[in-house]
mmCIF file of C-alpha atoms in Angstrom:
data_model
loop_
_atom_site.group_PDB
_atom_site.id
_atom_site.type_symbol
_atom_site.label_atom_id
_atom_site.label_comp_id
_atom_site.label_asym_id
_atom_site.label_seq_id
_atom_site.Cartn_x
_atom_site.Cartn_y
_atom_site.Cartn_z
ATOM 1 C CA MET A 17 6.588 -26.816 6.751
ATOM 2 C CA GLU A 18 4.987 -29.185 8.774
ATOM 3 C CA SER A 19 1.048 -29.031 8.861
ATOM 4 C CA ASP A 20 1.012 -28.647 12.381
ATOM 5 C CA ARG A 21 3.656 -25.666 12.595
ATOM 6 C CA PHE A 22 2.156 -24.135 9.409
ATOM 7 C CA ASP A 23 -1.069 -23.894 11.156
ATOM 8 C CA HIS A 24 0.334 -22.877 14.415
ATOM 9 C CA LEU A 25 1.922 -19.556 12.248
ATOM 10 C CA LEU A 26 -1.149 -19.570 10.203
ATOM 11 C CA ARG A 27 -3.388 -18.452 13.606
ATOM 12 C CA LYS A 28 -0.587 -16.095 14.816
ATOM 13 C CA TYR A 29 -0.503 -14.068 11.370
ATOM 14 C CA ALA A 30 -4.314 -13.990 11.784
ATOM 15 C CA GLU A 31 -3.670 -12.920 15.244
ATOM 16 C CA LEU A 32 -1.050 -10.054 13.984
ATOM 17 C CA MET A 33 -3.766 -8.806 11.467
ATOM 18 C CA LEU A 34 -6.476 -7.963 13.910
ATOM 19 C CA LYS A 35 -3.815 -7.127 17.143
ATOM 20 C CA VAL A 36 -1.515 -5.118 15.241
ATOM 21 C CA GLY A 37 -3.029 -4.241 12.236
ATOM 22 C CA VAL A 38 -7.041 -3.397 12.529
ATOM 23 C CA ASN A 39 -6.882 -3.444 16.350
ATOM 24 C CA LEU A 40 -10.131 -4.806 16.397
ATOM 25 C CA GLN A 41 -11.949 -3.425 19.399
ATOM 26 C CA PRO A 42 -14.685 -4.897 21.826
ATOM 27 C CA GLY A 43 -17.925 -4.056 19.871
ATOM 28 C CA GLN A 44 -16.916 -3.600 16.420
ATOM 29 C CA ARG A 45 -18.109 -5.247 13.301
ATOM 30 C CA LEU A 46 -15.718 -6.078 11.397
ATOM 31 C CA ILE A 47 -15.882 -6.565 7.612
ATOM 32 C CA ILE A 48 -13.570 -9.290 5.774
ATOM 33 C CA LEU A 49 -12.085 -9.000 1.830
ATOM 34 C CA ALA A 50 -10.659 -12.212 0.859
ATOM 35 C CA PRO A 51 -10.056 -14.705 -1.966
ATOM 36 C CA LEU A 52 -11.849 -17.390 -2.581
ATOM 37 C CA GLN A 53 -8.624 -19.472 -1.592
ATOM 38 C CA ALA A 54 -8.061 -17.163 1.887
ATOM 39 C CA VAL A 55 -10.642 -19.449 3.427
ATOM 40 C CA ASP A 56 -8.859 -21.401 6.448
ATOM 41 C CA LEU A 57 -6.757 -17.967 7.107
ATOM 42 C CA VAL A 58 -10.502 -15.821 6.869
ATOM 43 C CA ARG A 59 -11.683 -18.986 9.121
ATOM 44 C CA HIS A 60 -8.707 -18.205 11.804
ATOM 45 C CA VAL A 61 -9.472 -14.227 11.568
ATOM 46 C CA THR A 62 -13.057 -14.692 12.531
ATOM 47 C CA THR A 63 -12.528 -16.829 15.277
ATOM 48 C CA ILE A 64 -10.069 -14.625 16.995
ATOM 49 C CA ALA A 65 -12.377 -11.617 15.929
ATOM 50 C CA TYR A 66 -15.164 -13.060 18.445
ATOM 51 C CA GLN A 67 -12.651 -13.982 20.963
ATOM 52 C CA ILE A 68 -11.815 -10.027 20.886
ATOM 53 C CA GLY A 69 -15.763 -9.275 21.306
ATOM 54 C CA CYS A 70 -16.556 -8.298 17.746
ATOM 55 C CA ARG A 71 -20.568 -8.094 17.119
ATOM 56 C CA LEU A 72 -20.497 -9.328 13.697
ATOM 57 C CA VAL A 73 -17.710 -10.766 11.001
ATOM 58 C CA SER A 74 -18.442 -9.882 7.269
ATOM 59 C CA VAL A 75 -16.788 -11.770 4.636
ATOM 60 C CA MET A 76 -17.005 -10.629 0.668
ATOM 61 C CA TRP A 77 -15.044 -13.198 -0.975
ATOM 62 C CA ASP A 78 -13.238 -12.530 -4.743
ATOM 63 C CA ASP A 79 -12.777 -14.692 -7.595
ATOM 64 C CA GLU A 80 -10.034 -12.884 -9.344
ATOM 65 C CA GLN A 81 -10.653 -15.508 -12.250
ATOM 66 C CA LEU A 82 -14.218 -14.208 -13.168
ATOM 67 C CA SER A 83 -12.519 -10.793 -13.998
ATOM 68 C CA LEU A 84 -10.383 -12.551 -15.989
ATOM 69 C CA ILE A 85 -13.444 -14.443 -18.038
ATOM 70 C CA ARG A 86 -15.012 -10.743 -18.249
ATOM 71 C CA TYR A 87 -12.092 -9.112 -20.263
ATOM 72 C CA GLN A 88 -11.920 -12.454 -22.431
ATOM 73 C CA HIS A 89 -16.393 -13.179 -22.974
ATOM 74 C CA ALA A 90 -18.208 -10.299 -21.932
ATOM 75 C CA PRO A 91 -19.384 -8.368 -25.099
ATOM 76 C CA ARG A 92 -16.904 -5.511 -25.778
ATOM 77 C CA ASP A 93 -19.125 -2.456 -25.539
ATOM 78 C CA SER A 94 -20.332 -3.955 -21.973
ATOM 79 C CA PHE A 95 -17.677 -3.049 -19.612
ATOM 80 C CA GLU A 96 -19.149 1.059 -18.996
ATOM 81 C CA GLU A 97 -21.208 -1.118 -16.612
ATOM 82 C CA PHE A 98 -20.962 -2.510 -13.014
ATOM 83 C CA SER A 99 -22.314 -3.798 -9.933
ATOM 84 C CA THR A 100 -23.143 -1.293 -7.134
ATOM 85 C CA TRP A 101 -24.027 -3.744 -3.978
ATOM 86 C CA ALA A 102 -20.448 -4.681 -2.923
ATOM 87 C CA ALA A 103 -19.151 -0.985 -2.584
ATOM 88 C CA ASP A 104 -22.690 -0.084 -1.240
ATOM 89 C CA GLY A 105 -22.109 -3.222 1.611
ATOM 90 C CA ILE A 106 -18.348 -2.143 2.370
ATOM 91 C CA LEU A 107 -19.508 1.639 3.017
ATOM 92 C CA GLN A 108 -22.626 0.533 5.259
ATOM 93 C CA PHE A 109 -19.932 -0.948 7.372
ATOM 94 C CA LEU A 110 -17.602 2.247 7.336
ATOM 95 C CA ASP A 111 -20.382 4.599 7.544
ATOM 96 C CA ARG A 112 -20.784 3.107 11.345
ATOM 97 C CA GLY A 113 -17.608 2.861 12.445
ATOM 98 C CA ASP A 114 -16.645 -0.806 12.365
ATOM 99 C CA ALA A 115 -13.222 -2.127 10.639
ATOM 100 C CA LEU A 116 -12.197 -3.419 7.558
ATOM 101 C CA LEU A 117 -9.412 -5.962 7.070
ATOM 102 C CA SER A 118 -8.756 -6.870 3.458
ATOM 103 C CA ILE A 119 -6.551 -9.837 2.085
ATOM 104 C CA ALA A 120 -4.564 -9.747 -0.665
ATOM 105 C CA GLY A 121 -3.033 -12.293 -3.084
ATOM 106 C CA SER A 122 -3.234 -11.402 -6.827
ATOM 107 C CA ASP A 123 -1.875 -12.859 -10.104
ATOM 108 C CA PRO A 124 1.054 -10.195 -11.108
ATOM 109 C CA ASP A 125 0.105 -11.353 -14.726
ATOM 110 C CA LEU A 126 -3.041 -11.886 -14.670
ATOM 111 C CA MET A 127 -4.382 -8.967 -16.704
ATOM 112 C CA LYS A 128 -0.743 -9.224 -19.608
ATOM 113 C CA ASP A 129 -2.584 -10.202 -22.557
ATOM 114 C CA GLN A 130 -5.851 -7.883 -21.662
ATOM 115 C CA ASP A 131 -6.934 -4.724 -24.062
ATOM 116 C CA PRO A 132 -5.723 -2.073 -21.876
ATOM 117 C CA GLU A 133 -8.641 0.473 -23.025
ATOM 118 C CA LEU A 134 -10.750 -1.535 -21.408
ATOM 119 C CA LEU A 135 -8.292 -2.079 -18.260
ATOM 120 C CA ALA A 136 -8.439 1.788 -17.969
ATOM 121 C CA ILE A 137 -12.297 1.752 -18.082
ATOM 122 C CA VAL A 138 -13.320 -0.982 -15.667
ATOM 123 C CA ASN A 139 -10.514 0.704 -13.177
ATOM 124 C CA ARG A 140 -11.555 4.152 -13.473
ATOM 125 C CA ASN A 141 -15.565 3.351 -12.928
ATOM 126 C CA LEU A 142 -14.324 1.449 -9.939
ATOM 127 C CA GLN A 143 -12.646 4.009 -8.533
ATOM 128 C CA LYS A 144 -15.379 6.291 -9.004
ATOM 129 C CA LEU A 145 -17.559 3.971 -7.366
ATOM 130 C CA ASN A 146 -15.332 3.318 -4.348
ATOM 131 C CA ALA A 147 -14.584 7.349 -4.413
ATOM 132 C CA PRO A 148 -16.291 7.142 -0.821
ATOM 133 C CA ILE A 149 -14.964 4.320 0.693
ATOM 134 C CA SER A 150 -11.257 5.758 -0.048
ATOM 135 C CA ALA A 151 -12.702 8.546 1.531
ATOM 136 C CA HIS A 152 -12.928 7.819 4.497
ATOM 137 C CA ILE A 153 -9.098 5.481 3.886
ATOM 138 C CA SER A 154 -7.917 8.985 2.989
ATOM 139 C CA ALA A 155 -9.020 11.108 6.408
ATOM 140 C CA SER A 156 -8.017 8.162 8.984
ATOM 141 C CA THR A 157 -11.989 7.894 10.111
ATOM 142 C CA ILE A 158 -11.679 4.248 10.384
ATOM 143 C CA ASN A 159 -9.159 1.034 11.949
ATOM 144 C CA TRP A 160 -8.252 -0.814 9.007
ATOM 145 C CA ALA A 161 -5.549 -2.792 7.435
ATOM 146 C CA ILE A 162 -4.274 -5.126 4.460
ATOM 147 C CA ALA A 163 -2.438 -7.860 4.882
ATOM 148 C CA ALA A 164 -1.502 -10.619 2.260
ATOM 149 C CA PHE A 165 -2.780 -14.355 1.232
ATOM 150 C CA PRO A 166 -0.139 -16.284 -0.866
ATOM 151 C CA THR A 167 -2.216 -17.758 -3.724
ATOM 152 C CA LYS A 168 -0.780 -20.099 -6.606
ATOM 153 C CA SER A 169 -0.376 -18.049 -9.536
ATOM 154 C CA TRP A 170 1.019 -14.881 -7.433
ATOM 155 C CA ALA A 171 3.929 -17.616 -6.085
ATOM 156 C CA MET A 172 4.777 -19.291 -9.196
ATOM 157 C CA LYS A 173 5.507 -15.865 -10.312
ATOM 158 C CA VAL A 174 7.809 -15.090 -7.368
ATOM 159 C CA PHE A 175 9.826 -18.846 -7.464
ATOM 160 C CA PRO A 176 8.968 -19.519 -11.355
ATOM 161 C CA ASP A 177 11.825 -22.721 -10.838
ATOM 162 C CA GLN A 178 9.832 -23.812 -8.178
ATOM 163 C CA MET A 179 6.376 -26.755 -8.640
ATOM 164 C CA PRO A 180 3.475 -25.173 -7.930
ATOM 165 C CA GLU A 181 2.974 -26.447 -3.924
ATOM 166 C CA GLN A 182 6.965 -25.953 -3.098
ATOM 167 C CA ALA A 183 6.291 -21.855 -4.569
ATOM 168 C CA VAL A 184 3.634 -21.314 -2.762
ATOM 169 C CA SER A 185 5.423 -23.482 0.420
ATOM 170 C CA ARG A 186 8.044 -21.195 -0.072
ATOM 171 C CA LEU A 187 6.266 -17.875 -0.448
ATOM 172 C CA TRP A 188 4.390 -18.473 3.038
ATOM 173 C CA ALA A 189 8.065 -18.874 4.417
ATOM 174 C CA ALA A 190 9.074 -15.767 2.741
ATOM 175 C CA ILE A 191 5.539 -13.935 4.282
ATOM 176 C CA PHE A 192 6.310 -15.546 8.045
ATOM 177 C CA ASP A 193 10.101 -14.275 7.760
ATOM 178 C CA VAL A 194 9.584 -10.565 6.987
ATOM 179 C CA CYS A 195 6.285 -10.271 9.165
ATOM 180 C CA ARG A 196 8.331 -11.557 11.913
ATOM 181 C CA MET A 197 5.983 -14.290 12.875
ATOM 182 C CA ASN A 198 9.305 -16.427 14.000
ATOM 183 C CA GLU A 199 9.990 -14.100 16.788
ATOM 184 C CA PRO A 200 9.015 -15.891 20.005
ATOM 185 C CA ASP A 201 6.617 -13.463 20.823
ATOM 186 C CA PRO A 202 5.902 -11.753 17.371
ATOM 187 C CA ILE A 203 3.278 -9.626 18.189
ATOM 188 C CA ALA A 204 5.532 -8.148 21.054
ATOM 189 C CA ALA A 205 8.275 -7.571 18.370
ATOM 190 C CA TRP A 206 5.823 -5.620 16.130
ATOM 191 C CA TRP A 207 5.092 -3.298 18.590
ATOM 192 C CA GLN A 208 8.835 -2.828 19.571
ATOM 193 C CA HIS A 209 8.779 -1.997 15.087
ATOM 194 C CA ILE A 210 6.422 0.526 15.271
ATOM 195 C CA ASP A 211 7.565 2.167 18.222
ATOM 196 C CA GLN A 212 10.983 2.795 16.516
ATOM 197 C CA LEU A 213 8.906 3.868 13.331
ATOM 198 C CA THR A 214 7.253 5.828 15.629
ATOM 199 C CA LYS A 215 10.694 7.001 16.934
ATOM 200 C CA ARG A 216 11.677 8.082 13.121
ATOM 201 C CA SER A 217 8.443 10.110 12.400
ATOM 202 C CA ASP A 218 8.497 12.243 15.389
ATOM 203 C CA TYR A 219 12.148 13.201 14.507
ATOM 204 C CA LEU A 220 10.856 13.938 10.914
ATOM 205 C CA ASN A 221 8.334 15.947 12.141
ATOM 206 C CA ARG A 222 10.125 17.620 14.729
ATOM 207 C CA LYS A 223 12.446 18.932 11.871
ATOM 208 C CA HIS A 224 9.719 20.244 9.212
ATOM 209 C CA TYR A 225 11.781 19.836 6.007
ATOM 210 C CA ASP A 226 10.695 22.875 3.300
ATOM 211 C CA ALA A 227 11.588 19.488 0.972
ATOM 212 C CA LEU A 228 13.089 16.176 0.225
ATOM 213 C CA HIS A 229 15.901 15.775 -2.464
ATOM 214 C CA PHE A 230 16.623 12.609 -3.376
ATOM 215 C CA THR A 231 19.248 11.192 -5.541
ATOM 216 C CA ALA A 232 20.667 7.571 -7.136
ATOM 217 C CA PRO A 233 21.697 6.233 -10.104
ATOM 218 C CA GLY A 234 19.014 7.769 -12.729
ATOM 219 C CA THR A 235 16.781 9.964 -9.758
ATOM 220 C CA ASP A 236 17.702 13.392 -9.135
ATOM 221 C CA LEU A 237 14.103 14.291 -7.269
ATOM 222 C CA THR A 238 13.269 17.383 -5.409
ATOM 223 C CA ILE A 239 9.575 17.061 -3.939
ATOM 224 C CA GLY A 240 8.477 20.296 -2.066
ATOM 225 C CA LEU A 241 6.118 19.331 1.257
ATOM 226 C CA PRO A 242 3.640 21.791 2.346
ATOM 227 C CA ASP A 243 3.379 24.028 5.681
ATOM 228 C CA GLY A 244 1.760 21.521 8.246
ATOM 229 C CA HIS A 245 2.557 18.466 6.574
ATOM 230 C CA LEU A 246 2.497 15.393 9.048
ATOM 231 C CA TRP A 247 5.199 12.412 9.122
ATOM 232 C CA VAL A 248 3.518 8.959 9.781
ATOM 233 C CA SER A 249 5.063 5.579 10.656
ATOM 234 C CA GLY A 250 3.425 2.524 10.414
ATOM 235 C CA ALA A 251 1.065 3.449 12.967
ATOM 236 C CA THR A 252 -1.851 5.682 12.490
ATOM 237 C CA ARG A 253 -4.595 7.210 15.053
ATOM 238 C CA SER A 254 -8.267 6.722 13.447
ATOM 239 C CA LYS A 255 -10.517 9.600 14.444
ATOM 240 C CA ARG A 256 -12.309 7.232 16.809
ATOM 241 C CA GLY A 257 -8.711 7.227 18.221
ATOM 242 C CA ILE A 258 -8.109 3.902 17.503
ATOM 243 C CA SER A 259 -4.497 3.163 17.017
ATOM 244 C CA PHE A 260 -3.644 0.691 13.751
ATOM 245 C CA THR A 261 -1.464 -0.032 11.679
ATOM 246 C CA ALA A 262 -2.839 -0.356 7.707
ATOM 247 C CA ASN A 263 0.053 -2.219 5.966
ATOM 248 C CA VAL A 264 0.780 -5.667 7.662
ATOM 249 C CA PRO A 265 3.714 -5.477 6.915
ATOM 250 C CA THR A 266 5.535 -2.256 7.190
ATOM 251 C CA GLU A 267 8.670 -0.564 7.504
ATOM 252 C CA GLU A 268 8.231 2.723 6.617
ATOM 253 C CA VAL A 269 7.288 6.281 7.355
ATOM 254 C CA PHE A 270 5.580 8.929 5.044
ATOM 255 C CA THR A 271 4.398 11.742 4.498
ATOM 256 C CA ILE A 272 1.690 14.477 1.823
ATOM 257 C CA PRO A 273 4.142 15.628 -0.909
ATOM 258 C CA HIS A 274 3.111 19.255 -1.947
ATOM 259 C CA LYS A 275 0.677 18.367 -5.016
ATOM 260 C CA ASP A 276 2.578 21.534 -7.257
ATOM 261 C CA ARG A 277 6.721 21.440 -6.320
ATOM 262 C CA THR A 278 8.202 17.813 -7.347
ATOM 263 C CA GLN A 279 10.521 18.816 -9.817
ATOM 264 C CA GLY A 280 13.355 16.467 -11.359
ATOM 265 C CA PHE A 281 13.190 12.786 -12.864
ATOM 266 C CA VAL A 282 13.055 9.736 -11.035
ATOM 267 C CA THR A 283 13.578 5.895 -11.777
ATOM 268 C CA ALA A 284 11.674 3.041 -10.386
ATOM 269 C CA SER A 285 13.938 0.568 -8.501
ATOM 270 C CA LYS A 286 11.253 -2.521 -8.979
ATOM 271 C CA PRO A 287 8.863 -3.409 -11.125
ATOM 272 C CA LEU A 288 5.062 -2.104 -10.782
ATOM 273 C CA SER A 289 1.996 -4.249 -10.473
ATOM 274 C CA TYR A 290 -1.370 -2.509 -12.184
ATOM 275 C CA LEU A 291 -4.072 -3.319 -12.877
ATOM 276 C CA GLY A 292 -3.159 -7.278 -13.275
ATOM 277 C CA SER A 293 0.079 -5.956 -15.582
ATOM 278 C CA LEU A 294 3.791 -5.774 -14.587
ATOM 279 C CA VAL A 295 5.127 -1.970 -15.765
ATOM 280 C CA GLN A 296 9.181 -2.753 -15.706
ATOM 281 C CA ASN A 297 12.062 -0.409 -16.283
ATOM 282 C CA PHE A 298 10.225 2.595 -15.946
ATOM 283 C CA ARG A 299 11.461 6.551 -15.984
ATOM 284 C CA LEU A 300 8.824 9.848 -14.881
ATOM 285 C CA THR A 301 10.222 13.283 -15.414
ATOM 286 C CA PHE A 302 7.763 16.014 -13.405
ATOM 287 C CA ASP A 303 7.812 19.412 -13.317
ATOM 288 C CA HIS A 304 5.735 22.186 -11.028
ATOM 289 C CA GLY A 305 4.130 18.830 -9.633
ATOM 290 C CA GLN A 306 3.134 17.294 -12.784
ATOM 291 C CA VAL A 307 4.763 14.366 -14.586
ATOM 292 C CA ILE A 308 5.396 15.276 -18.149
ATOM 293 C CA ASP A 309 7.606 12.431 -19.980
ATOM 294 C CA LEU A 310 7.890 8.823 -19.018
ATOM 295 C CA SER A 311 9.337 6.133 -20.099
ATOM 296 C CA ALA A 312 8.973 2.225 -19.404
ATOM 297 C CA GLU A 313 10.895 -1.095 -21.059
ATOM 298 C CA LYS A 314 7.368 -3.192 -20.515
ATOM 299 C CA GLY A 315 3.673 -1.830 -19.645
ATOM 300 C CA GLU A 316 4.588 2.085 -21.049
ATOM 301 C CA ALA A 317 0.445 2.013 -21.864
ATOM 302 C CA GLU A 318 -0.917 1.143 -18.587
ATOM 303 C CA LEU A 319 1.365 3.449 -17.267
ATOM 304 C CA ARG A 320 0.660 6.405 -19.644
ATOM 305 C CA LYS A 321 -3.645 4.911 -18.675
ATOM 306 C CA LEU A 322 -2.909 5.144 -15.403
ATOM 307 C CA ILE A 323 -1.455 9.204 -15.131
ATOM 308 C CA GLY A 324 -4.317 9.484 -17.301
ATOM 309 C CA THR A 325 -7.110 8.338 -15.581
ATOM 310 C CA ASP A 326 -7.639 12.293 -14.054
ATOM 311 C CA GLU A 327 -6.147 15.238 -14.372
ATOM 312 C CA ASN A 328 -4.689 15.028 -10.709
ATOM 313 C CA ALA A 329 -3.130 11.530 -11.140
ATOM 314 C CA ARG A 330 0.067 12.776 -12.411
ATOM 315 C CA ARG A 331 0.596 14.005 -10.106
ATOM 316 C CA LEU A 332 1.892 12.639 -6.207
ATOM 317 C CA GLY A 333 0.072 12.232 -3.122
ATOM 318 C CA GLU A 334 3.031 10.455 -1.059
ATOM 319 C CA VAL A 335 6.292 9.964 -0.208
ATOM 320 C CA SER A 336 7.981 7.395 1.926
ATOM 321 C CA LEU A 337 11.157 6.432 3.434
ATOM 322 C CA VAL A 338 11.894 2.713 3.828
ATOM 323 C CA PRO A 339 15.871 1.947 4.932
ATOM 324 C CA ASP A 340 17.563 -0.980 2.850
ATOM 325 C CA ARG A 341 18.206 -3.162 5.936
ATOM 326 C CA SER A 342 13.626 -3.586 5.698
ATOM 327 C CA PRO A 343 13.460 -7.014 6.157
ATOM 328 C CA ILE A 344 11.746 -7.320 2.878
ATOM 329 C CA SER A 345 14.479 -5.386 1.324
ATOM 330 C CA GLN A 346 17.153 -7.984 3.066
ATOM 331 C CA SER A 347 15.045 -11.225 1.356
ATOM 332 C CA GLY A 348 16.379 -10.479 -1.730
ATOM 333 C CA LEU A 349 12.936 -11.019 -3.029
ATOM 334 C CA ILE A 350 10.941 -9.447 -5.954
ATOM 335 C CA PHE A 351 7.376 -9.899 -4.475
ATOM 336 C CA TYR A 352 5.258 -8.578 -7.409
ATOM 337 C CA ASN A 353 3.393 -7.427 -4.869
ATOM 338 C CA THR A 354 3.072 -3.386 -3.705
ATOM 339 C CA LEU A 355 1.975 -4.393 -0.411
ATOM 340 C CA PHE A 356 5.866 -6.171 -0.141
ATOM 341 C CA ASP A 357 7.733 -4.242 -2.051
ATOM 342 C CA GLU A 358 6.920 -0.688 -1.411
ATOM 343 C CA ASN A 359 8.553 -1.622 2.299
ATOM 344 C CA ALA A 360 11.562 -2.900 0.860
ATOM 345 C CA ALA A 361 12.420 0.885 -0.394
ATOM 346 C CA ASP A 362 11.768 4.257 -0.630
ATOM 347 C CA HIS A 363 8.431 5.174 -2.453
ATOM 348 C CA ILE A 364 6.129 7.589 -3.685
ATOM 349 C CA ALA A 365 2.651 7.339 -4.260
ATOM 350 C CA LEU A 366 1.058 8.753 -7.678
ATOM 351 C CA GLY A 367 -2.480 10.151 -7.112
ATOM 352 C CA ARG A 368 -4.610 10.897 -4.108
ATOM 353 C CA ALA A 369 -2.856 12.152 -1.081
ATOM 354 C CA LEU A 370 -4.092 11.085 2.314
ATOM 355 C CA LYS A 371 -6.012 13.484 4.652
ATOM 356 C CA PHE A 372 -4.532 12.590 7.943
ATOM 357 C CA THR A 373 -1.217 13.540 6.638
ATOM 358 C CA LEU A 374 -1.700 16.942 6.688
ATOM 359 C CA ARG A 375 -2.210 18.868 9.775
ATOM 360 C CA ASP A 376 -5.928 19.371 10.428
ATOM 361 C CA GLY A 377 -6.576 17.869 6.638
ATOM 362 C CA PRO A 378 -9.573 15.388 7.610
ATOM 363 C CA SER A 379 -11.412 18.337 8.507
ATOM 364 C CA MET A 380 -10.986 19.932 5.251
ATOM 365 C CA SER A 381 -12.994 20.104 2.333
ATOM 366 C CA ASP A 382 -11.464 18.654 -0.954
ATOM 367 C CA GLU A 383 -11.160 22.394 -2.114
ATOM 368 C CA GLU A 384 -9.365 23.483 0.865
ATOM 369 C CA PHE A 385 -6.954 20.430 0.414
ATOM 370 C CA SER A 386 -5.814 21.332 -2.311
ATOM 371 C CA GLN A 387 -5.204 25.235 -2.093
ATOM 372 C CA ALA A 388 -3.438 23.465 1.065
ATOM 373 C CA GLY A 389 -1.199 21.622 -1.262
ATOM 374 C CA GLY A 390 -2.886 18.199 -0.909
ATOM 375 C CA ASN A 391 -3.721 16.279 -4.143
ATOM 376 C CA TYR A 392 -7.067 14.569 -5.140
ATOM 377 C CA SER A 393 -7.279 11.690 -7.490
ATOM 378 C CA LEU A 394 -9.720 8.589 -7.788
ATOM 379 C CA VAL A 395 -6.021 6.303 -7.871
ATOM 380 C CA HIS A 396 -3.393 6.100 -4.996
ATOM 381 C CA VAL A 397 -0.325 3.799 -6.491
ATOM 382 C CA ASP A 398 2.765 3.388 -5.151
ATOM 383 C CA PHE A 399 5.741 2.803 -6.876
ATOM 384 C CA MET A 400 9.412 2.349 -5.881
ATOM 385 C CA ILE A 401 12.117 4.124 -6.179
ATOM 386 C CA GLY A 402 14.734 3.587 -3.247
ATOM 387 C CA SER A 403 17.881 1.352 -3.570
ATOM 388 C CA ALA A 404 21.208 0.993 -1.555
ATOM 389 C CA GLN A 405 22.509 3.859 -3.819
ATOM 390 C CA MET A 406 19.928 6.095 -2.608
ATOM 391 C CA SER A 407 20.602 9.377 -0.546
ATOM 392 C CA VAL A 408 18.100 11.570 0.845
ATOM 393 C CA ASP A 409 18.755 15.351 2.220
ATOM 394 C CA GLY A 410 16.193 17.441 3.591
ATOM 395 C CA LEU A 411 15.871 20.888 2.972
ATOM 396 C CA THR A 412 14.787 23.730 5.378
ATOM 397 C CA GLN A 413 13.532 26.528 4.371
ATOM 398 C CA THR A 414 16.704 28.359 4.761
ATOM 399 C CA GLY A 415 18.358 26.207 2.386
ATOM 400 C CA VAL A 416 20.185 24.519 4.886
ATOM 401 C CA VAL A 417 20.675 20.575 3.547
ATOM 402 C CA GLU A 418 20.899 18.291 5.883
ATOM 403 C CA PRO A 419 21.125 14.376 5.605
ATOM 404 C CA ILE A 420 18.756 11.861 6.239
ATOM 405 C CA MET A 421 19.791 8.751 4.587
ATOM 406 C CA ARG A 422 23.174 7.988 2.794
ATOM 407 C CA ASN A 423 23.355 4.650 1.023
ATOM 408 C CA GLY A 424 19.676 3.603 1.581
ATOM 409 C CA GLU A 425 20.484 3.947 5.437
ATOM 410 C CA TRP A 426 19.148 6.466 8.081
ATOM 411 C CA VAL A 427 22.030 8.450 9.337
ATOM 412 C CA PHE A 428 20.104 9.756 12.457
ATOM 413 C CA GLN A 429 19.542 7.554 15.499
ATOM 414 C CA VAL A 430 16.514 7.607 17.771
#
C-alpha cells in the first residue's frame, strides 16, 4: 500500500475510533492505552482529539516484551508482586467521567512456553487490581472503545507464509477492509451499520425470549435469559447519555445469560487467544449454568486455569449473535484476536456479566445483580461458537420455538 494512501487511511481509522468508537465529546479528557509500535496512530488520534475539543490527552504505553522478560528471568517467588500506579491513573480518569481508548495488538503466542501457574497468578492479581475499572465498563458509566494495531508478531501469526513487512501490510489491509475504511465515507457507513444492528436488538427486545437454543455439529446448548434482559447493539449509551461503540469493529447484538440456566454442550468454532497462549478445538459441557467438563486439543491447562479464576468464572456472562455474512467471517481469516474473531461468529463469554445488559442493572448492588441472574466474576473471556452450520432458536415462556438464525444467517427482516 503506497505511503500517502496508507497515511490517509490511518488518519480515517483514528477518526473512526474517536467519532464512532469513543464518540469523544468536546470538553472531555481522553486516556489512551497503546503498544509502543502504535506511536504514529496515537499521534493521529491525539491530533483529532484536540480538534474535537478534548482538554487533555494522556497516553499509557505498553511493551509486551517486558512482560515476557519477567516470566523468563524474574525470581519465581516474585509473581505475587505488582504495581498499582497504572490502574490508579486510569481510574482517576474514569472516576471523573473521562473517555478511554484502548489500542491493542498482542502476539497470540507470546506466552506459549511460560508456566501456566505463574500466568494464572499474574492474571488473577491484575483482574483484582483492575476490578474498579471493570466496574465502570460493566455499568456503562463511561464512553470507551477498543481498536487494533497490527504488530509484526501478530501479523506473522495471521500470515505465516509472508515476510514480516508483507504480513503487516496484509493485516493492515484486512483491518481497513473489515472496518469499512474503503467506503467513500467510512463514518457514514458505520452509522448506517450501527442503525441496522440497533434494529436487530430492538426486535429481540420486543420478543423477550425466555431462552436461546444453539444447535450445530458438536453443539446442543440452551442458554436461559433472565427477566429484564436487554439486547444491546454495537452502540451503547453511557450513564451520561453519550452513545459509543465499544468494539471497533463490531458485528454483534448481545445480552446477558441467566447465570444458573445454561444446559448442554458447545464446541468452539475458532481458537481462543488467552494470556498469550492459544486454546484450540475445545468443548465445554454445562449443567445448571456451570461448566462441569471440558476438553481441548491444545491449551487445556490454560482453559482450566481460566474457569478456576474464581467461583463464577465457569458461568456465562454474555451471549452474542453474529451473522456468518459479517465482513470478518467473509474475509476467511482467523485473526487470533478476540476483538476480530468474536465478530465473525456467534459467541459466548465466561465470567462477568455486563450490568447494562439487564434492566436497572447499573443501579444494582453485586448481590442484587446476582439474585436477578447476573454473574459476577473477575474475568470476562469471549469465545466463538458460531458458523455457517449454526441454528439459533428463541424459546418463549409458553414453550413456543421461533427461529432466529439458520445456517448462520438471520431469518427475520428489519
